[in-house]
Amino acid sequence: MNGRFVPWEDAKVHVLTHGLHYGTGVFDSMRCYETAIGPAIFRNVEHLERLLRSAELYYMPVGFTVEQLRAAARELVVRNGLRSCYIRPIVNRGYGTMGLNPLEAPVDVTLACWEWGAYLGEEGKHTGIRAKVSSWRRISPQSLIPHAKASGQYLNNVLAKIESLKAGYEEAILLDDAGHVCEGTGENIYVVRDGEIVTPGQHNSILDGITRRSVIQIARDLGYSVVERSIARAELYLADEVFMSGTAAELVPVREIDDHVIGSGKPGEITNVLLAAFEDAIYGRTPRYHEWLDVVEPADSAPSEPAAPGTATADASATG
Ligand code: PPE
């Protein structure tokens, strides 16, 4: 937390923290996996680079470099004695001023980690989830910045998520301004039609997911054709297969959308191939993707006295 390790229960902020009132924060997320080559953070640097780009888009100067944040994330995992976990870096306007001008408020930087299981349920990962096209449209690029992972922007996703859960579905699919398919509340989306993998493009108000980039590369390396283009709503229903991807969700098949059964109603063939290849990548079983794995330093870089489990935050300056 701003350059110091702080025990979990002490990782607190003031009630007048700017970001709490106005959503003036940006965050990102990584997962650390117990891989074949040791505990490793998947695409650590890419996520932290996106964090700093999100901060820049909201005019927030961050007092740490990617390299410092990277070292902090690694040490955080080691200090907590975790072999696999979820890591949440957040940069937010802190305590100091109220009102909509955030420029005088401090910029706080925190990383926290904890163990987080299957985001959309263990069963959904295997049998596929049921999703609903949301009545809420994804935030417009005319009002906010879909490419930024900003805290306040997530009220949009929260509305869509609640709507889908109350209606008895596991996830929502948001359309963009123009009515084209955009993404889930915390996942990018793909449809498979006639053997081709199609996913919304940069102009469809998506978050440019790191998992998405990984999935596209894996699919192309396997010889599949991947097309980024606008997708009509009906193409969801007509698809042979639909799946989603994200750091928290990983790769999840979708078996039903708006009560239309997708394909056979079971995870499709291409989905299953990609799921297996993605797992091989994150667990270090495919040497060509080892460059995506930031192996966490062995225990000799940890302090002699281990911190209490759940220690929340990291000291970038002491490690970078
Ligand atoms: N779209 C949105 C809106 C989104 O929040 C995420 C990640 C993605 C796409 C996929 O991006 P990536 O993780 O780089 O592949 N959502 C994060 C936060 C979820 C949460 O509940 O918090 C995540 O998956 O960690």
mmCIF file with all atom_site columns, C-alpha atoms in Angstrom, residues 115-246:
data_model
loop_
_atom_site.group_PDB
_atom_site.id
_atom_site.type_symbol
_atom_site.label_atom_id
_atom_site.label_alt_id
_atom_site.label_comp_id
_atom_site.label_asym_id
_atom_site.label_entity_id
_atom_site.label_seq_id
_atom_site.pdbx_PDB_ins_code
_atom_site.Cartn_x
_atom_site.Cartn_y
_atom_site.Cartn_z
_atom_site.occupancy
_atom_site.B_iso_or_equiv
_atom_site.pdbx_formal_charge
_atom_site.auth_seq_id
_atom_site.auth_comp_id
_atom_site.auth_asym_id
_atom_site.auth_atom_id
_atom_site.pdbx_PDB_model_num
ATOM 1   C CA . GLU A 1 115 ? -7.417  -17.226 -3.061  1.00 0.00 ? 115 GLU A CA 1
ATOM 2   C CA . TRP A 1 116 ? -10.324 -17.044 -5.516  1.00 0.00 ? 116 TRP A CA 1
ATOM 3   C CA . GLY A 1 117 ? -11.957 -20.136 -7.010  1.00 0.00 ? 117 GLY A CA 1
ATOM 4   C CA . ALA A 1 118 ? -14.066 -20.548 -10.145 1.00 0.00 ? 118 ALA A CA 1
ATOM 5   C CA . TYR A 1 119 ? -15.594 -17.120 -10.829 1.00 0.00 ? 119 TYR A CA 1
ATOM 6   C CA . LEU A 1 120 ? -18.732 -18.389 -12.550 1.00 0.00 ? 120 LEU A CA 1
ATOM 7   C CA . GLY A 1 121 ? -18.971 -21.597 -10.539 1.00 0.00 ? 121 GLY A CA 1
ATOM 8   C CA . GLU A 1 122 ? -17.088 -24.861 -10.798 1.00 0.00 ? 122 GLU A CA 1
ATOM 9   C CA . GLU A 1 123 ? -19.975 -26.518 -12.632 1.00 0.00 ? 123 GLU A CA 1
ATOM 10  C CA . GLY A 1 124 ? -20.220 -23.776 -15.228 1.00 0.00 ? 124 GLY A CA 1
ATOM 11  C CA . LYS A 1 125 ? -16.607 -24.294 -16.224 1.00 0.00 ? 125 LYS A CA 1
ATOM 12  C CA . HIS A 1 126 ? -17.411 -27.863 -17.188 1.00 0.00 ? 126 HIS A CA 1
ATOM 13  C CA . THR A 1 127 ? -20.990 -27.799 -18.431 1.00 0.00 ? 127 THR A CA 1
ATOM 14  C CA . GLY A 1 128 ? -21.279 -24.189 -19.598 1.00 0.00 ? 128 GLY A CA 1
ATOM 15  C CA . ILE A 1 129 ? -23.238 -21.279 -18.177 1.00 0.00 ? 129 ILE A CA 1
ATOM 16  C CA . ARG A 1 130 ? -26.597 -19.713 -18.981 1.00 0.00 ? 130 ARG A CA 1
ATOM 17  C CA . ALA A 1 131 ? -26.462 -16.046 -19.979 1.00 0.00 ? 131 ALA A CA 1
ATOM 18  C CA . LYS A 1 132 ? -28.947 -13.281 -20.699 1.00 0.00 ? 132 LYS A CA 1
ATOM 19  C CA . VAL A 1 133 ? -28.550 -10.359 -23.043 1.00 0.00 ? 133 VAL A CA 1
ATOM 20  C CA . SER A 1 134 ? -28.762 -7.390  -20.722 1.00 0.00 ? 134 SER A CA 1
ATOM 21  C CA . SER A 1 135 ? -31.262 -4.568  -21.077 1.00 0.00 ? 135 SER A CA 1
ATOM 22  C CA . TRP A 1 136 ? -28.344 -2.330  -20.074 1.00 0.00 ? 136 TRP A CA 1
ATOM 23  C CA . ARG A 1 137 ? -26.000 -1.318  -22.889 1.00 0.00 ? 137 ARG A CA 1
ATOM 24  C CA . ARG A 1 138 ? -22.237 -1.345  -22.311 1.00 0.00 ? 138 ARG A CA 1
ATOM 25  C CA . ILE A 1 139 ? -20.886 2.128   -21.440 1.00 0.00 ? 139 ILE A CA 1
ATOM 26  C CA . SER A 1 140 ? -20.630 4.289   -24.494 1.00 0.00 ? 140 SER A CA 1
ATOM 27  C CA . PRO A 1 141 ? -17.246 5.574   -25.695 1.00 0.00 ? 141 PRO A CA 1
ATOM 28  C CA . GLN A 1 142 ? -19.032 8.901   -25.992 1.00 0.00 ? 142 GLN A CA 1
ATOM 29  C CA . SER A 1 143 ? -19.444 9.090   -22.227 1.00 0.00 ? 143 SER A CA 1
ATOM 30  C CA . LEU A 1 144 ? -16.712 6.952   -20.718 1.00 0.00 ? 144 LEU A CA 1
ATOM 31  C CA . ILE A 1 145 ? -13.676 4.949   -21.790 1.00 0.00 ? 145 ILE A CA 1
ATOM 32  C CA . PRO A 1 146 ? -14.409 1.263   -22.434 1.00 0.00 ? 146 PRO A CA 1
ATOM 33  C CA . HIS A 1 147 ? -10.697 0.608   -22.942 1.00 0.00 ? 147 HIS A CA 1
ATOM 34  C CA . ALA A 1 148 ? -9.935  1.785   -19.391 1.00 0.00 ? 148 ALA A CA 1
ATOM 35  C CA . LYS A 1 149 ? -10.489 -0.557  -16.473 1.00 0.00 ? 149 LYS A CA 1
ATOM 36  C CA . ALA A 1 150 ? -11.906 2.154   -14.243 1.00 0.00 ? 150 ALA A CA 1
ATOM 37  C CA . SER A 1 151 ? -13.720 1.566   -10.965 1.00 0.00 ? 151 SER A CA 1
ATOM 38  C CA . GLY A 1 152 ? -16.674 3.903   -11.574 1.00 0.00 ? 152 GLY A CA 1
ATOM 39  C CA . GLN A 1 153 ? -17.325 2.385   -14.967 1.00 0.00 ? 153 GLN A CA 1
ATOM 40  C CA . TYR A 1 154 ? -18.193 -0.898  -13.290 1.00 0.00 ? 154 TYR A CA 1
ATOM 41  C CA . LEU A 1 155 ? -21.567 0.372   -12.063 1.00 0.00 ? 155 LEU A CA 1
ATOM 42  C CA . ASN A 1 156 ? -22.678 -0.476  -15.592 1.00 0.00 ? 156 ASN A CA 1
ATOM 43  C CA . ASN A 1 157 ? -21.496 -4.073  -15.163 1.00 0.00 ? 157 ASN A CA 1
ATOM 44  C CA . VAL A 1 158 ? -23.008 -4.301  -11.680 1.00 0.00 ? 158 VAL A CA 1
ATOM 45  C CA . LEU A 1 159 ? -26.465 -3.361  -13.024 1.00 0.00 ? 159 LEU A CA 1
ATOM 46  C CA . ALA A 1 160 ? -26.193 -5.949  -15.777 1.00 0.00 ? 160 ALA A CA 1
ATOM 47  C CA . LYS A 1 161 ? -24.957 -8.615  -13.370 1.00 0.00 ? 161 LYS A CA 1
ATOM 48  C CA . ILE A 1 162 ? -27.776 -8.031  -10.881 1.00 0.00 ? 162 ILE A CA 1
ATOM 49  C CA . GLU A 1 163 ? -30.361 -8.096  -13.645 1.00 0.00 ? 163 GLU A CA 1
ATOM 50  C CA . SER A 1 164 ? -29.085 -11.418 -14.974 1.00 0.00 ? 164 SER A CA 1
ATOM 51  C CA . LEU A 1 165 ? -28.854 -13.024 -11.532 1.00 0.00 ? 165 LEU A CA 1
ATOM 52  C CA . LYS A 1 166 ? -32.339 -11.914 -10.517 1.00 0.00 ? 166 LYS A CA 1
ATOM 53  C CA . ALA A 1 167 ? -33.660 -13.364 -13.764 1.00 0.00 ? 167 ALA A CA 1
ATOM 54  C CA . GLY A 1 168 ? -32.044 -16.716 -12.955 1.00 0.00 ? 168 GLY A CA 1
ATOM 55  C CA . TYR A 1 169 ? -28.997 -16.610 -15.239 1.00 0.00 ? 169 TYR A CA 1
ATOM 56  C CA . GLU A 1 170 ? -25.342 -16.832 -14.332 1.00 0.00 ? 170 GLU A CA 1
ATOM 57  C CA . GLU A 1 171 ? -24.067 -13.996 -16.478 1.00 0.00 ? 171 GLU A CA 1
ATOM 58  C CA . ALA A 1 172 ? -25.120 -11.030 -18.606 1.00 0.00 ? 172 ALA A CA 1
ATOM 59  C CA . ILE A 1 173 ? -24.037 -10.220 -22.149 1.00 0.00 ? 173 ILE A CA 1
ATOM 60  C CA . LEU A 1 174 ? -23.942 -6.510  -22.882 1.00 0.00 ? 174 LEU A CA 1
ATOM 61  C CA . LEU A 1 175 ? -24.489 -5.014  -26.316 1.00 0.00 ? 175 LEU A CA 1
ATOM 62  C CA . ASP A 1 176 ? -22.625 -1.885  -27.376 1.00 0.00 ? 176 ASP A CA 1
ATOM 63  C CA . ASP A 1 177 ? -24.195 1.473   -28.264 1.00 0.00 ? 177 ASP A CA 1
ATOM 64  C CA . ALA A 1 178 ? -25.053 0.284   -31.745 1.00 0.00 ? 178 ALA A CA 1
ATOM 65  C CA . GLY A 1 179 ? -26.657 -2.950  -30.549 1.00 0.00 ? 179 GLY A CA 1
ATOM 66  C CA . HIS A 1 180 ? -23.739 -5.185  -31.461 1.00 0.00 ? 180 HIS A CA 1
ATOM 67  C CA . VAL A 1 181 ? -22.463 -7.839  -29.091 1.00 0.00 ? 181 VAL A CA 1
ATOM 68  C CA . CYS A 1 182 ? -19.838 -6.438  -26.720 1.00 0.00 ? 182 CYS A CA 1
ATOM 69  C CA . GLU A 1 183 ? -18.900 -8.647  -23.766 1.00 0.00 ? 183 GLU A CA 1
ATOM 70  C CA . GLY A 1 184 ? -19.920 -10.152 -20.427 1.00 0.00 ? 184 GLY A CA 1
ATOM 71  C CA . THR A 1 185 ? -19.814 -8.234  -17.161 1.00 0.00 ? 185 THR A CA 1
ATOM 72  C CA . GLY A 1 186 ? -16.229 -9.363  -16.563 1.00 0.00 ? 186 GLY A CA 1
ATOM 73  C CA . GLU A 1 187 ? -15.381 -11.365 -19.666 1.00 0.00 ? 187 GLU A CA 1
ATOM 74  C CA . ASN A 1 188 ? -14.787 -11.004 -23.376 1.00 0.00 ? 188 ASN A CA 1
ATOM 75  C CA . ILE A 1 189 ? -16.980 -13.125 -25.624 1.00 0.00 ? 189 ILE A CA 1
ATOM 76  C CA . TYR A 1 190 ? -16.503 -15.332 -28.695 1.00 0.00 ? 190 TYR A CA 1
ATOM 77  C CA . VAL A 1 191 ? -18.872 -17.141 -31.035 1.00 0.00 ? 191 VAL A CA 1
ATOM 78  C CA . VAL A 1 192 ? -17.958 -20.068 -33.252 1.00 0.00 ? 192 VAL A CA 1
ATOM 79  C CA . ARG A 1 193 ? -19.793 -20.292 -36.562 1.00 0.00 ? 193 ARG A CA 1
ATOM 80  C CA . ASP A 1 194 ? -18.891 -22.781 -39.289 1.00 0.00 ? 194 ASP A CA 1
ATOM 81  C CA . GLY A 1 195 ? -15.522 -23.498 -37.711 1.00 0.00 ? 195 GLY A CA 1
ATOM 82  C CA . GLU A 1 196 ? -14.534 -19.839 -37.488 1.00 0.00 ? 196 GLU A CA 1
ATOM 83  C CA . ILE A 1 197 ? -13.974 -18.041 -34.180 1.00 0.00 ? 197 ILE A CA 1
ATOM 84  C CA . VAL A 1 198 ? -15.491 -14.568 -34.142 1.00 0.00 ? 198 VAL A CA 1
ATOM 85  C CA . THR A 1 199 ? -15.092 -11.956 -31.403 1.00 0.00 ? 199 THR A CA 1
ATOM 86  C CA . PRO A 1 200 ? -16.053 -8.262  -31.161 1.00 0.00 ? 200 PRO A CA 1
ATOM 87  C CA . GLY A 1 201 ? -13.361 -5.792  -32.242 1.00 0.00 ? 201 GLY A CA 1
ATOM 88  C CA . GLN A 1 202 ? -11.752 -2.784  -30.595 1.00 0.00 ? 202 GLN A CA 1
ATOM 89  C CA . HIS A 1 203 ? -14.501 -0.476  -31.870 1.00 0.00 ? 203 HIS A CA 1
ATOM 90  C CA . ASN A 1 204 ? -17.238 -2.510  -30.146 1.00 0.00 ? 204 ASN A CA 1
ATOM 91  C CA . SER A 1 205 ? -16.571 -0.899  -26.719 1.00 0.00 ? 205 SER A CA 1
ATOM 92  C CA . ILE A 1 206 ? -14.805 -3.976  -25.345 1.00 0.00 ? 206 ILE A CA 1
ATOM 93  C CA . LEU A 1 207 ? -12.199 -4.058  -22.648 1.00 0.00 ? 207 LEU A CA 1
ATOM 94  C CA . ASP A 1 208 ? -9.102  -5.192  -24.529 1.00 0.00 ? 208 ASP A CA 1
ATOM 95  C CA . GLY A 1 209 ? -8.679  -8.339  -22.451 1.00 0.00 ? 209 GLY A CA 1
ATOM 96  C CA . ILE A 1 210 ? -5.299  -9.892  -21.862 1.00 0.00 ? 210 ILE A CA 1
ATOM 97  C CA . THR A 1 211 ? -6.936  -13.320 -21.761 1.00 0.00 ? 211 THR A CA 1
ATOM 98  C CA . ARG A 1 212 ? -8.612  -12.422 -25.062 1.00 0.00 ? 212 ARG A CA 1
ATOM 99  C CA . ARG A 1 213 ? -5.223  -11.725 -26.611 1.00 0.00 ? 213 ARG A CA 1
ATOM 100 C CA . SER A 1 214 ? -3.932  -15.024 -25.261 1.00 0.00 ? 214 SER A CA 1
ATOM 101 C CA . VAL A 1 215 ? -6.939  -16.958 -26.556 1.00 0.00 ? 215 VAL A CA 1
ATOM 102 C CA . ILE A 1 216 ? -6.660  -15.371 -30.003 1.00 0.00 ? 216 ILE A CA 1
ATOM 103 C CA . GLN A 1 217 ? -2.977  -16.253 -30.208 1.00 0.00 ? 217 GLN A CA 1
ATOM 104 C CA . ILE A 1 218 ? -3.505  -19.816 -28.991 1.00 0.00 ? 218 ILE A CA 1
ATOM 105 C CA . ALA A 1 219 ? -6.363  -20.300 -31.460 1.00 0.00 ? 219 ALA A CA 1
ATOM 106 C CA . ARG A 1 220 ? -4.320  -18.985 -34.386 1.00 0.00 ? 220 ARG A CA 1
ATOM 107 C CA . ASP A 1 221 ? -1.311  -21.076 -33.331 1.00 0.00 ? 221 ASP A CA 1
ATOM 108 C CA . LEU A 1 222 ? -3.615  -24.091 -33.477 1.00 0.00 ? 222 LEU A CA 1
ATOM 109 C CA . GLY A 1 223 ? -4.598  -23.130 -37.026 1.00 0.00 ? 223 GLY A CA 1
ATOM 110 C CA . TYR A 1 224 ? -8.073  -21.717 -36.365 1.00 0.00 ? 224 TYR A CA 1
ATOM 111 C CA . SER A 1 225 ? -9.300  -18.638 -38.144 1.00 0.00 ? 225 SER A CA 1
ATOM 112 C CA . VAL A 1 226 ? -10.110 -15.830 -35.696 1.00 0.00 ? 226 VAL A CA 1
ATOM 113 C CA . VAL A 1 227 ? -12.038 -12.813 -36.953 1.00 0.00 ? 227 VAL A CA 1
ATOM 114 C CA . GLU A 1 228 ? -12.586 -9.585  -35.009 1.00 0.00 ? 228 GLU A CA 1
ATOM 115 C CA . ARG A 1 229 ? -15.783 -7.927  -36.199 1.00 0.00 ? 229 ARG A CA 1
ATOM 116 C CA . SER A 1 230 ? -19.161 -6.631  -35.100 1.00 0.00 ? 230 SER A CA 1
ATOM 117 C CA . ILE A 1 231 ? -21.495 -9.451  -34.096 1.00 0.00 ? 231 ILE A CA 1
ATOM 118 C CA . ALA A 1 232 ? -25.266 -9.201  -34.429 1.00 0.00 ? 232 ALA A CA 1
ATOM 119 C CA . ARG A 1 233 ? -27.341 -10.275 -31.443 1.00 0.00 ? 233 ARG A CA 1
ATOM 120 C CA . ALA A 1 234 ? -28.967 -13.103 -33.395 1.00 0.00 ? 234 ALA A CA 1
ATOM 121 C CA . GLU A 1 235 ? -25.547 -14.550 -34.164 1.00 0.00 ? 235 GLU A CA 1
ATOM 122 C CA . LEU A 1 236 ? -25.324 -15.449 -30.495 1.00 0.00 ? 236 LEU A CA 1
ATOM 123 C CA . TYR A 1 237 ? -28.410 -17.630 -30.789 1.00 0.00 ? 237 TYR A CA 1
ATOM 124 C CA . LEU A 1 238 ? -27.339 -19.080 -34.147 1.00 0.00 ? 238 LEU A CA 1
ATOM 125 C CA . ALA A 1 239 ? -23.789 -19.882 -33.028 1.00 0.00 ? 239 ALA A CA 1
ATOM 126 C CA . ASP A 1 240 ? -22.451 -23.428 -32.930 1.00 0.00 ? 240 ASP A CA 1
ATOM 127 C CA . GLU A 1 241 ? -20.491 -22.516 -29.803 1.00 0.00 ? 241 GLU A CA 1
ATOM 128 C CA . VAL A 1 242 ? -20.121 -19.522 -27.495 1.00 0.00 ? 242 VAL A CA 1
ATOM 129 C CA . PHE A 1 243 ? -17.533 -19.020 -24.786 1.00 0.00 ? 243 PHE A CA 1
ATOM 130 C CA . MET A 1 244 ? -16.151 -16.232 -22.623 1.00 0.00 ? 244 MET A CA 1
ATOM 131 C CA . SER A 1 245 ? -12.734 -15.360 -21.229 1.00 0.00 ? 245 SER A CA 1
ATOM 132 C CA . GLY A 1 246 ? -11.290 -13.263 -18.446 1.00 0.00 ? 246 GLY A CA 1
#
